[in-house]
């Protein structure tokens, strides 16, 4: 048998398809600021993790420092808590001052309830307790302003018509921000400052388990004027949460865009 019996064909070496795919950078973590020992980021945290973001959880109330720059984070979320933005505790003042880091760097910032009140206070607006001692605890209608409707159309999300609330303080819309949504007892419900900073009074992060825990531990809040009794909250979740979930999912996509990309879809 000679070499010509089975001629050898040189085969062309090809690269694995995997080797030609662009390597996607690992998403930066999102800073999560919480205010109680056992607080969680709820559904907001779960959706951020589903997008590949680690959660950098910090609790300044218990001594955790806040970063000096947002260069290493994709965004920051300050959640709610039983304290108020007007409280004299040092950690409250420190968080309010720190929000300036996000605003100066045009970093993505989301303030939820207390976090929204802190944003407003940092920008010089009034944070107040209702003059008649009223509270919003439960599900309440959300009215969208012209600015809010225009922004939602450009950003690609649809506001929910009813949202879950748990607060007795409100805030005015600060100079340099625009009001996106309003309510009844507390007229300012959502604001935007620049392209990336938002404050909302309502709680899209809430889960039924969180709702149950809040209504049991904070039972006295459900008895305040204007509040809804705790047994109405979970049925409200089944009725209203699908629209809230759709809004939150689309909102986070918009909120996490890089500044140049977000600027092409913002009013």
PDB file of C-alpha atoms in Angstrom:
ATOM      1  CA  UNK A   1       0.000   0.000   0.000  1.00  0.00           C
ATOM      2  CA  UNK A   2       1.475   3.295  -1.054  1.00  0.00           C
ATOM      3  CA  UNK A   3       0.818   6.880  -0.151  1.00  0.00           C
ATOM      4  CA  UNK A   4      -1.469   7.382  -3.157  1.00  0.00           C
ATOM      5  CA  UNK A   5      -4.003   4.783  -2.087  1.00  0.00           C
ATOM      6  CA  UNK A   6      -5.570   7.017   0.510  1.00  0.00           C
ATOM      7  CA  UNK A   7      -4.680  10.586  -0.411  1.00  0.00           C
ATOM      8  CA  UNK A   8      -4.602  12.862   2.601  1.00  0.00           C
ATOM      9  CA  UNK A   9      -6.658  16.027   2.361  1.00  0.00           C
ATOM     10  CA  UNK A  10      -5.584  18.937   4.417  1.00  0.00           C
ATOM     11  CA  UNK A  11      -8.508  20.132   6.461  1.00  0.00           C
ATOM     12  CA  UNK A  12      -8.987  23.783   7.187  1.00  0.00           C
ATOM     13  CA  UNK A  13      -8.877  24.511  10.868  1.00  0.00           C
ATOM     14  CA  UNK A  14     -11.884  26.561  11.931  1.00  0.00           C
ATOM     15  CA  UNK A  15     -12.417  28.484  15.088  1.00  0.00           C
ATOM     16  CA  UNK A  16     -15.096  27.549  17.517  1.00  0.00           C
ATOM     17  CA  UNK A  17     -18.149  29.771  17.117  1.00  0.00           C
ATOM     18  CA  UNK A  18     -17.787  30.650  20.792  1.00  0.00           C
ATOM     19  CA  UNK A  19     -14.350  32.156  20.204  1.00  0.00           C
ATOM     20  CA  UNK A  20     -15.695  34.708  17.708  1.00  0.00           C
ATOM     21  CA  UNK A  21     -18.465  36.007  19.937  1.00  0.00           C
ATOM     22  CA  UNK A  22     -17.778  39.382  21.521  1.00  0.00           C
ATOM     23  CA  UNK A  23     -17.146  39.153  25.231  1.00  0.00           C
ATOM     24  CA  UNK A  24     -19.774  41.126  27.072  1.00  0.00           C
ATOM     25  CA  UNK A  25     -18.529  43.061  30.068  1.00  0.00           C
ATOM     26  CA  UNK A  26     -19.875  41.969  33.413  1.00  0.00           C
ATOM     27  CA  UNK A  27     -22.551  44.467  34.503  1.00  0.00           C
ATOM     28  CA  UNK A  28     -21.528  46.726  37.336  1.00  0.00           C
ATOM     29  CA  UNK A  29     -23.213  46.180  40.701  1.00  0.00           C
ATOM     30  CA  UNK A  30     -26.106  48.351  41.824  1.00  0.00           C
ATOM     31  CA  UNK A  31     -25.802  50.083  45.179  1.00  0.00           C
ATOM     32  CA  UNK A  32     -28.715  49.206  47.466  1.00  0.00           C
ATOM     33  CA  UNK A  33     -29.284  51.412  50.534  1.00  0.00           C
ATOM     34  CA  UNK A  34     -31.545  49.889  53.191  1.00  0.00           C
ATOM     35  CA  UNK A  35     -32.622  51.191  56.588  1.00  0.00           C
ATOM     36  CA  UNK A  36     -33.607  48.281  58.800  1.00  0.00           C
ATOM     37  CA  UNK A  37     -31.713  45.231  59.961  1.00  0.00           C
ATOM     38  CA  UNK A  38     -33.854  42.724  58.064  1.00  0.00           C
ATOM     39  CA  UNK A  39     -34.895  44.883  55.091  1.00  0.00           C
ATOM     40  CA  UNK A  40     -34.509  43.516  51.568  1.00  0.00           C
ATOM     41  CA  UNK A  41     -34.554  44.988  48.074  1.00  0.00           C
ATOM     42  CA  UNK A  42     -37.644  42.917  47.258  1.00  0.00           C
ATOM     43  CA  UNK A  43     -38.679  42.627  43.648  1.00  0.00           C
ATOM     44  CA  UNK A  44     -36.431  45.491  42.565  1.00  0.00           C
ATOM     45  CA  UNK A  45     -33.416  43.525  43.759  1.00  0.00           C
ATOM     46  CA  UNK A  46     -34.591  40.356  42.081  1.00  0.00           C
ATOM     47  CA  UNK A  47     -35.082  42.097  38.728  1.00  0.00           C
ATOM     48  CA  UNK A  48     -31.672  43.757  38.951  1.00  0.00           C
ATOM     49  CA  UNK A  49     -30.041  40.398  39.616  1.00  0.00           C
ATOM     50  CA  UNK A  50     -31.928  38.877  36.689  1.00  0.00           C
ATOM     51  CA  UNK A  51     -30.228  41.500  34.515  1.00  0.00           C
ATOM     52  CA  UNK A  52     -26.823  40.360  35.750  1.00  0.00           C
ATOM     53  CA  UNK A  53     -26.192  43.054  38.369  1.00  0.00           C
ATOM     54  CA  UNK A  54     -24.816  42.130  41.768  1.00  0.00           C
ATOM     55  CA  UNK A  55     -26.391  43.953  44.705  1.00  0.00           C
ATOM     56  CA  UNK A  56     -23.984  46.003  46.797  1.00  0.00           C
ATOM     57  CA  UNK A  57     -26.148  46.251  49.926  1.00  0.00           C
ATOM     58  CA  UNK A  58     -25.248  48.926  52.436  1.00  0.00           C
ATOM     59  CA  UNK A  59     -26.972  50.080  55.607  1.00  0.00           C
ATOM     60  CA  UNK A  60     -25.510  53.404  56.757  1.00  0.00           C
ATOM     61  CA  UNK A  61     -27.750  53.277  59.801  1.00  0.00           C
ATOM     62  CA  UNK A  62     -25.586  50.398  61.039  1.00  0.00           C
ATOM     63  CA  UNK A  63     -22.241  51.910  60.053  1.00  0.00           C
ATOM     64  CA  UNK A  64     -21.804  50.970  56.386  1.00  0.00           C
ATOM     65  CA  UNK A  65     -20.014  53.665  54.371  1.00  0.00           C
ATOM     66  CA  UNK A  66     -21.289  55.002  51.060  1.00  0.00           C
ATOM     67  CA  UNK A  67     -18.929  55.190  48.058  1.00  0.00           C
ATOM     68  CA  UNK A  68     -17.163  58.443  47.246  1.00  0.00           C
ATOM     69  CA  UNK A  69     -17.910  57.982  43.542  1.00  0.00           C
ATOM     70  CA  UNK A  70     -20.401  56.028  41.445  1.00  0.00           C
ATOM     71  CA  UNK A  71     -17.799  54.978  38.865  1.00  0.00           C
ATOM     72  CA  UNK A  72     -17.910  51.368  40.040  1.00  0.00           C
ATOM     73  CA  UNK A  73     -21.718  51.087  40.190  1.00  0.00           C
ATOM     74  CA  UNK A  74     -24.414  50.960  37.527  1.00  0.00           C
ATOM     75  CA  UNK A  75     -26.803  52.899  39.757  1.00  0.00           C
ATOM     76  CA  UNK A  76     -28.058  53.422  43.291  1.00  0.00           C
ATOM     77  CA  UNK A  77     -31.411  52.789  44.957  1.00  0.00           C
ATOM     78  CA  UNK A  78     -32.306  54.271  48.340  1.00  0.00           C
ATOM     79  CA  UNK A  79     -35.304  52.450  49.765  1.00  0.00           C
ATOM     80  CA  UNK A  80     -37.855  53.400  52.402  1.00  0.00           C
ATOM     81  CA  UNK A  81     -37.894  53.026  56.156  1.00  0.00           C
ATOM     82  CA  UNK A  82     -39.767  54.046  59.292  1.00  0.00           C
ATOM     83  CA  UNK A  83     -37.656  57.176  59.761  1.00  0.00           C
ATOM     84  CA  UNK A  84     -38.204  60.492  57.993  1.00  0.00           C
ATOM     85  CA  UNK A  85     -36.029  62.722  55.844  1.00  0.00           C
ATOM     86  CA  UNK A  86     -36.389  65.473  58.470  1.00  0.00           C
ATOM     87  CA  UNK A  87     -35.107  63.266  61.307  1.00  0.00           C
ATOM     88  CA  UNK A  88     -31.940  64.504  63.036  1.00  0.00           C
ATOM     89  CA  UNK A  89     -29.984  61.223  62.945  1.00  0.00           C
ATOM     90  CA  UNK A  90     -26.534  61.513  61.400  1.00  0.00           C
ATOM     91  CA  UNK A  91     -27.061  58.676  58.919  1.00  0.00           C
ATOM     92  CA  UNK A  92     -30.179  60.403  57.538  1.00  0.00           C
ATOM     93  CA  UNK A  93     -28.237  63.620  56.954  1.00  0.00           C
ATOM     94  CA  UNK A  94     -25.318  61.675  55.481  1.00  0.00           C
ATOM     95  CA  UNK A  95     -27.546  59.883  52.948  1.00  0.00           C
ATOM     96  CA  UNK A  96     -29.213  63.140  51.922  1.00  0.00           C
ATOM     97  CA  UNK A  97     -25.833  64.773  51.372  1.00  0.00           C
ATOM     98  CA  UNK A  98     -24.492  61.714  49.532  1.00  0.00           C
ATOM     99  CA  UNK A  99     -27.222  61.928  46.877  1.00  0.00           C
ATOM    100  CA  UNK A 100     -25.209  64.841  45.510  1.00  0.00           C
ATOM    101  CA  UNK A 101     -22.599  62.303  44.388  1.00  0.00           C
ATOM    102  CA  UNK A 102     -25.128  60.728  42.026  1.00  0.00           C
ATOM    103  CA  UNK A 103     -26.407  64.066  40.756  1.00  0.00           C
ATOM    104  CA  UNK A 104     -22.940  65.479  40.116  1.00  0.00           C
ATOM    105  CA  UNK A 105     -21.865  62.380  38.189  1.00  0.00           C
ATOM    106  CA  UNK A 106     -25.171  61.968  36.308  1.00  0.00           C
ATOM    107  CA  UNK A 107     -25.356  58.477  37.795  1.00  0.00           C
ATOM    108  CA  UNK A 108     -28.565  56.460  37.777  1.00  0.00           C
ATOM    109  CA  UNK A 109     -30.416  57.107  41.044  1.00  0.00           C
ATOM    110  CA  UNK A 110     -33.786  55.859  42.249  1.00  0.00           C
ATOM    111  CA  UNK A 111     -35.314  56.970  45.526  1.00  0.00           C
ATOM    112  CA  UNK A 112     -38.277  54.961  46.773  1.00  0.00           C
ATOM    113  CA  UNK A 113     -40.537  56.588  49.413  1.00  0.00           C
ATOM    114  CA  UNK A 114     -37.987  57.794  52.006  1.00  0.00           C
ATOM    115  CA  UNK A 115     -35.356  57.770  49.248  1.00  0.00           C
ATOM    116  CA  UNK A 116     -37.548  60.065  47.130  1.00  0.00           C
ATOM    117  CA  UNK A 117     -38.054  62.402  50.081  1.00  0.00           C
ATOM    118  CA  UNK A 118     -34.277  62.470  50.590  1.00  0.00           C
ATOM    119  CA  UNK A 119     -33.765  63.383  46.929  1.00  0.00           C
ATOM    120  CA  UNK A 120     -36.296  66.211  47.210  1.00  0.00           C
ATOM    121  CA  UNK A 121     -34.738  67.498  50.422  1.00  0.00           C
ATOM    122  CA  UNK A 122     -31.247  67.390  48.930  1.00  0.00           C
ATOM    123  CA  UNK A 123     -32.524  69.552  46.089  1.00  0.00           C
ATOM    124  CA  UNK A 124     -34.019  72.076  48.510  1.00  0.00           C
ATOM    125  CA  UNK A 125     -37.689  71.075  48.519  1.00  0.00           C
ATOM    126  CA  UNK A 126     -39.973  70.793  51.523  1.00  0.00           C
ATOM    127  CA  UNK A 127     -40.581  67.374  53.088  1.00  0.00           C
ATOM    128  CA  UNK A 128     -43.647  67.436  55.307  1.00  0.00           C
ATOM    129  CA  UNK A 129     -46.155  65.471  57.366  1.00  0.00           C
ATOM    130  CA  UNK A 130     -49.756  65.863  56.223  1.00  0.00           C
ATOM    131  CA  UNK A 131     -51.494  68.732  57.988  1.00  0.00           C
ATOM    132  CA  UNK A 132     -54.460  66.542  58.976  1.00  0.00           C
ATOM    133  CA  UNK A 133     -52.334  63.566  59.984  1.00  0.00           C
ATOM    134  CA  UNK A 134     -53.379  61.571  56.953  1.00  0.00           C
ATOM    135  CA  UNK A 135     -51.371  58.699  55.491  1.00  0.00           C
ATOM    136  CA  UNK A 136     -51.350  56.617  52.332  1.00  0.00           C
ATOM    137  CA  UNK A 137     -51.155  52.943  53.278  1.00  0.00           C
ATOM    138  CA  UNK A 138     -52.495  50.517  50.687  1.00  0.00           C
ATOM    139  CA  UNK A 139     -53.404  50.968  47.011  1.00  0.00           C
ATOM    140  CA  UNK A 140     -54.128  54.445  45.618  1.00  0.00           C
ATOM    141  CA  UNK A 141     -54.680  55.920  42.139  1.00  0.00           C
ATOM    142  CA  UNK A 142     -51.752  57.516  40.347  1.00  0.00           C
ATOM    143  CA  UNK A 143     -52.392  60.486  38.047  1.00  0.00           C
ATOM    144  CA  UNK A 144     -49.812  61.110  35.326  1.00  0.00           C
ATOM    145  CA  UNK A 145     -48.816  64.663  34.428  1.00  0.00           C
ATOM    146  CA  UNK A 146     -48.199  65.847  30.873  1.00  0.00           C
ATOM    147  CA  UNK A 147     -44.482  65.662  31.538  1.00  0.00           C
ATOM    148  CA  UNK A 148     -44.871  62.148  32.931  1.00  0.00           C
ATOM    149  CA  UNK A 149     -46.861  60.950  29.927  1.00  0.00           C
ATOM    150  CA  UNK A 150     -44.377  62.450  27.465  1.00  0.00           C
ATOM    151  CA  UNK A 151     -41.426  60.938  29.309  1.00  0.00           C
ATOM    152  CA  UNK A 152     -43.058  57.501  29.484  1.00  0.00           C
ATOM    153  CA  UNK A 153     -43.699  57.573  25.745  1.00  0.00           C
ATOM    154  CA  UNK A 154     -40.083  58.431  24.985  1.00  0.00           C
ATOM    155  CA  UNK A 155     -38.624  56.051  27.589  1.00  0.00           C
ATOM    156  CA  UNK A 156     -40.757  53.089  26.571  1.00  0.00           C
ATOM    157  CA  UNK A 157     -42.820  52.316  29.671  1.00  0.00           C
ATOM    158  CA  UNK A 158     -46.448  52.709  30.717  1.00  0.00           C
ATOM    159  CA  UNK A 159     -47.279  54.046  34.158  1.00  0.00           C
ATOM    160  CA  UNK A 160     -49.554  51.915  36.345  1.00  0.00           C
ATOM    161  CA  UNK A 161     -52.908  53.454  37.244  1.00  0.00           C
ATOM    162  CA  UNK A 162     -52.872  52.292  40.878  1.00  0.00           C
ATOM    163  CA  UNK A 163     -49.826  51.809  43.121  1.00  0.00           C
ATOM    164  CA  UNK A 164     -48.958  50.509  46.579  1.00  0.00           C
ATOM    165  CA  UNK A 165     -48.174  53.176  49.157  1.00  0.00           C
ATOM    166  CA  UNK A 166     -46.850  53.136  52.718  1.00  0.00           C
ATOM    167  CA  UNK A 167     -46.039  56.636  53.935  1.00  0.00           C
ATOM    168  CA  UNK A 168     -47.234  59.540  56.041  1.00  0.00           C
ATOM    169  CA  UNK A 169     -44.760  62.136  54.736  1.00  0.00           C
ATOM    170  CA  UNK A 170     -44.790  63.886  51.399  1.00  0.00           C
ATOM    171  CA  UNK A 171     -42.577  66.292  49.487  1.00  0.00           C
ATOM    172  CA  UNK A 172     -42.809  69.177  47.071  1.00  0.00           C
ATOM    173  CA  UNK A 173     -41.300  69.025  43.605  1.00  0.00           C
ATOM    174  CA  UNK A 174     -37.911  70.735  43.892  1.00  0.00           C
ATOM    175  CA  UNK A 175     -36.579  73.354  41.524  1.00  0.00           C
ATOM    176  CA  UNK A 176     -34.615  71.696  38.758  1.00  0.00           C
ATOM    177  CA  UNK A 177     -36.879  68.624  38.709  1.00  0.00           C
ATOM    178  CA  UNK A 178     -40.132  67.846  36.950  1.00  0.00           C
ATOM    179  CA  UNK A 179     -43.220  66.220  38.441  1.00  0.00           C
ATOM    180  CA  UNK A 180     -44.162  63.054  36.547  1.00  0.00           C
ATOM    181  CA  UNK A 181     -47.107  61.813  38.617  1.00  0.00           C
ATOM    182  CA  UNK A 182     -49.484  63.163  41.257  1.00  0.00           C
ATOM    183  CA  UNK A 183     -51.851  61.805  43.887  1.00  0.00           C
ATOM    184  CA  UNK A 184     -54.559  62.887  46.283  1.00  0.00           C
ATOM    185  CA  UNK A 185     -53.428  63.630  49.835  1.00  0.00           C
ATOM    186  CA  UNK A 186     -49.799  63.867  48.690  1.00  0.00           C
ATOM    187  CA  UNK A 187     -49.797  65.674  45.326  1.00  0.00           C
ATOM    188  CA  UNK A 188     -46.229  64.873  44.247  1.00  0.00           C
ATOM    189  CA  UNK A 189     -45.805  61.143  43.610  1.00  0.00           C
ATOM    190  CA  UNK A 190     -42.931  60.889  41.108  1.00  0.00           C
ATOM    191  CA  UNK A 191     -40.186  63.276  40.043  1.00  0.00           C
ATOM    192  CA  UNK A 192     -37.227  63.242  37.671  1.00  0.00           C
ATOM    193  CA  UNK A 193     -34.061  65.301  37.967  1.00  0.00           C
ATOM    194  CA  UNK A 194     -31.910  65.328  34.855  1.00  0.00           C
ATOM    195  CA  UNK A 195     -31.744  62.147  32.798  1.00  0.00           C
ATOM    196  CA  UNK A 196     -31.059  59.544  35.457  1.00  0.00           C
ATOM    197  CA  UNK A 197     -32.392  60.566  38.896  1.00  0.00           C
ATOM    198  CA  UNK A 198     -35.916  59.578  39.911  1.00  0.00           C
ATOM    199  CA  UNK A 199     -37.930  59.725  43.096  1.00  0.00           C
ATOM    200  CA  UNK A 200     -41.197  57.833  43.621  1.00  0.00           C
ATOM    201  CA  UNK A 201     -43.470  57.779  46.661  1.00  0.00           C
ATOM    202  CA  UNK A 202     -44.898  54.334  45.936  1.00  0.00           C
ATOM    203  CA  UNK A 203     -43.402  50.877  46.477  1.00  0.00           C
ATOM    204  CA  UNK A 204     -42.986  48.766  43.301  1.00  0.00           C
ATOM    205  CA  UNK A 205     -40.545  46.493  45.151  1.00  0.00           C
ATOM    206  CA  UNK A 206     -43.174  45.063  47.467  1.00  0.00           C
ATOM    207  CA  UNK A 207     -44.039  41.349  47.449  1.00  0.00           C
ATOM    208  CA  UNK A 208     -46.999  39.718  49.196  1.00  0.00           C
ATOM    209  CA  UNK A 209     -44.664  38.503  51.953  1.00  0.00           C
ATOM    210  CA  UNK A 210     -43.341  42.050  52.497  1.00  0.00           C
ATOM    211  CA  UNK A 211     -46.868  43.432  52.416  1.00  0.00           C
ATOM    212  CA  UNK A 212     -47.992  40.988  55.088  1.00  0.00           C
ATOM    213  CA  UNK A 213     -44.966  41.753  57.269  1.00  0.00           C
ATOM    214  CA  UNK A 214     -45.468  45.508  57.019  1.00  0.00           C
ATOM    215  CA  UNK A 215     -49.181  45.338  57.796  1.00  0.00           C
ATOM    216  CA  UNK A 216     -48.554  43.174  60.873  1.00  0.00           C
ATOM    217  CA  UNK A 217     -45.540  44.995  62.299  1.00  0.00           C
ATOM    218  CA  UNK A 218     -46.883  48.400  61.306  1.00  0.00           C
ATOM    219  CA  UNK A 219     -50.493  47.673  62.191  1.00  0.00           C
ATOM    220  CA  UNK A 220     -50.974  51.114  63.764  1.00  0.00           C
ATOM    221  CA  UNK A 221     -50.174  52.752  60.413  1.00  0.00           C
ATOM    222  CA  UNK A 222     -53.149  50.986  58.808  1.00  0.00           C
ATOM    223  CA  UNK A 223     -55.424  52.756  61.319  1.00  0.00           C
ATOM    224  CA  UNK A 224     -54.307  56.294  60.452  1.00  0.00           C
ATOM    225  CA  UNK A 225     -56.722  58.659  58.664  1.00  0.00           C
ATOM    226  CA  UNK A 226     -56.682  57.908  54.959  1.00  0.00           C
ATOM    227  CA  UNK A 227     -55.002  54.504  55.372  1.00  0.00           C
ATOM    228  CA  UNK A 228     -56.505  51.209  54.226  1.00  0.00           C
ATOM    229  CA  UNK A 229     -56.867  48.273  56.578  1.00  0.00           C
ATOM    230  CA  UNK A 230     -54.278  45.531  56.166  1.00  0.00           C
ATOM    231  CA  UNK A 231     -56.689  42.804  55.050  1.00  0.00           C
ATOM    232  CA  UNK A 232     -57.349  44.775  51.820  1.00  0.00           C
ATOM    233  CA  UNK A 233     -53.713  44.901  50.737  1.00  0.00           C
ATOM    234  CA  UNK A 234     -53.097  41.394  49.410  1.00  0.00           C
ATOM    235  CA  UNK A 235     -56.358  41.328  47.375  1.00  0.00           C
ATOM    236  CA  UNK A 236     -55.235  44.677  45.961  1.00  0.00           C
ATOM    237  CA  UNK A 237     -51.928  43.110  44.964  1.00  0.00           C
ATOM    238  CA  UNK A 238     -53.676  40.513  42.780  1.00  0.00           C
ATOM    239  CA  UNK A 239     -55.768  43.240  41.167  1.00  0.00           C
ATOM    240  CA  UNK A 240     -53.184  45.937  40.567  1.00  0.00           C
ATOM    241  CA  UNK A 241     -49.752  44.329  40.601  1.00  0.00           C
ATOM    242  CA  UNK A 242     -49.639  43.041  36.980  1.00  0.00           C
ATOM    243  CA  UNK A 243     -49.535  46.631  35.668  1.00  0.00           C
ATOM    244  CA  UNK A 244     -46.996  47.645  38.319  1.00  0.00           C
ATOM    245  CA  UNK A 245     -44.774  44.693  37.416  1.00  0.00           C
ATOM    246  CA  UNK A 246     -44.853  45.583  33.710  1.00  0.00           C
ATOM    247  CA  UNK A 247     -43.998  49.203  34.485  1.00  0.00           C
ATOM    248  CA  UNK A 248     -41.124  48.280  36.793  1.00  0.00           C
ATOM    249  CA  UNK A 249     -39.598  45.865  34.296  1.00  0.00           C
ATOM    250  CA  UNK A 250     -39.625  48.447  31.499  1.00  0.00           C
ATOM    251  CA  UNK A 251     -38.584  51.278  33.799  1.00  0.00           C
ATOM    252  CA  UNK A 252     -35.488  49.406  34.980  1.00  0.00           C
ATOM    253  CA  UNK A 253     -34.469  48.735  31.376  1.00  0.00           C
ATOM    254  CA  UNK A 254     -34.625  52.468  30.706  1.00  0.00           C
ATOM    255  CA  UNK A 255     -32.979  53.418  34.012  1.00  0.00           C
ATOM    256  CA  UNK A 256     -30.001  51.098  33.485  1.00  0.00           C
ATOM    257  CA  UNK A 257     -29.129  52.349  30.011  1.00  0.00           C
ATOM    258  CA  UNK A 258     -25.819  54.083  29.594  1.00  0.00           C
ATOM    259  CA  UNK A 259     -26.182  57.903  29.685  1.00  0.00           C
ATOM    260  CA  UNK A 260     -25.563  58.394  25.948  1.00  0.00           C
ATOM    261  CA  UNK A 261     -28.063  55.675  25.086  1.00  0.00           C
ATOM    262  CA  UNK A 262     -30.648  56.940  27.569  1.00  0.00           C
ATOM    263  CA  UNK A 263     -30.270  60.439  26.206  1.00  0.00           C
ATOM    264  CA  UNK A 264     -31.618  59.320  22.838  1.00  0.00           C
ATOM    265  CA  UNK A 265     -34.902  58.207  24.414  1.00  0.00           C
ATOM    266  CA  UNK A 266     -35.505  60.836  27.071  1.00  0.00           C
ATOM    267  CA  UNK A 267     -37.715  63.836  26.792  1.00  0.00           C
TER     268      UNK A 267
END
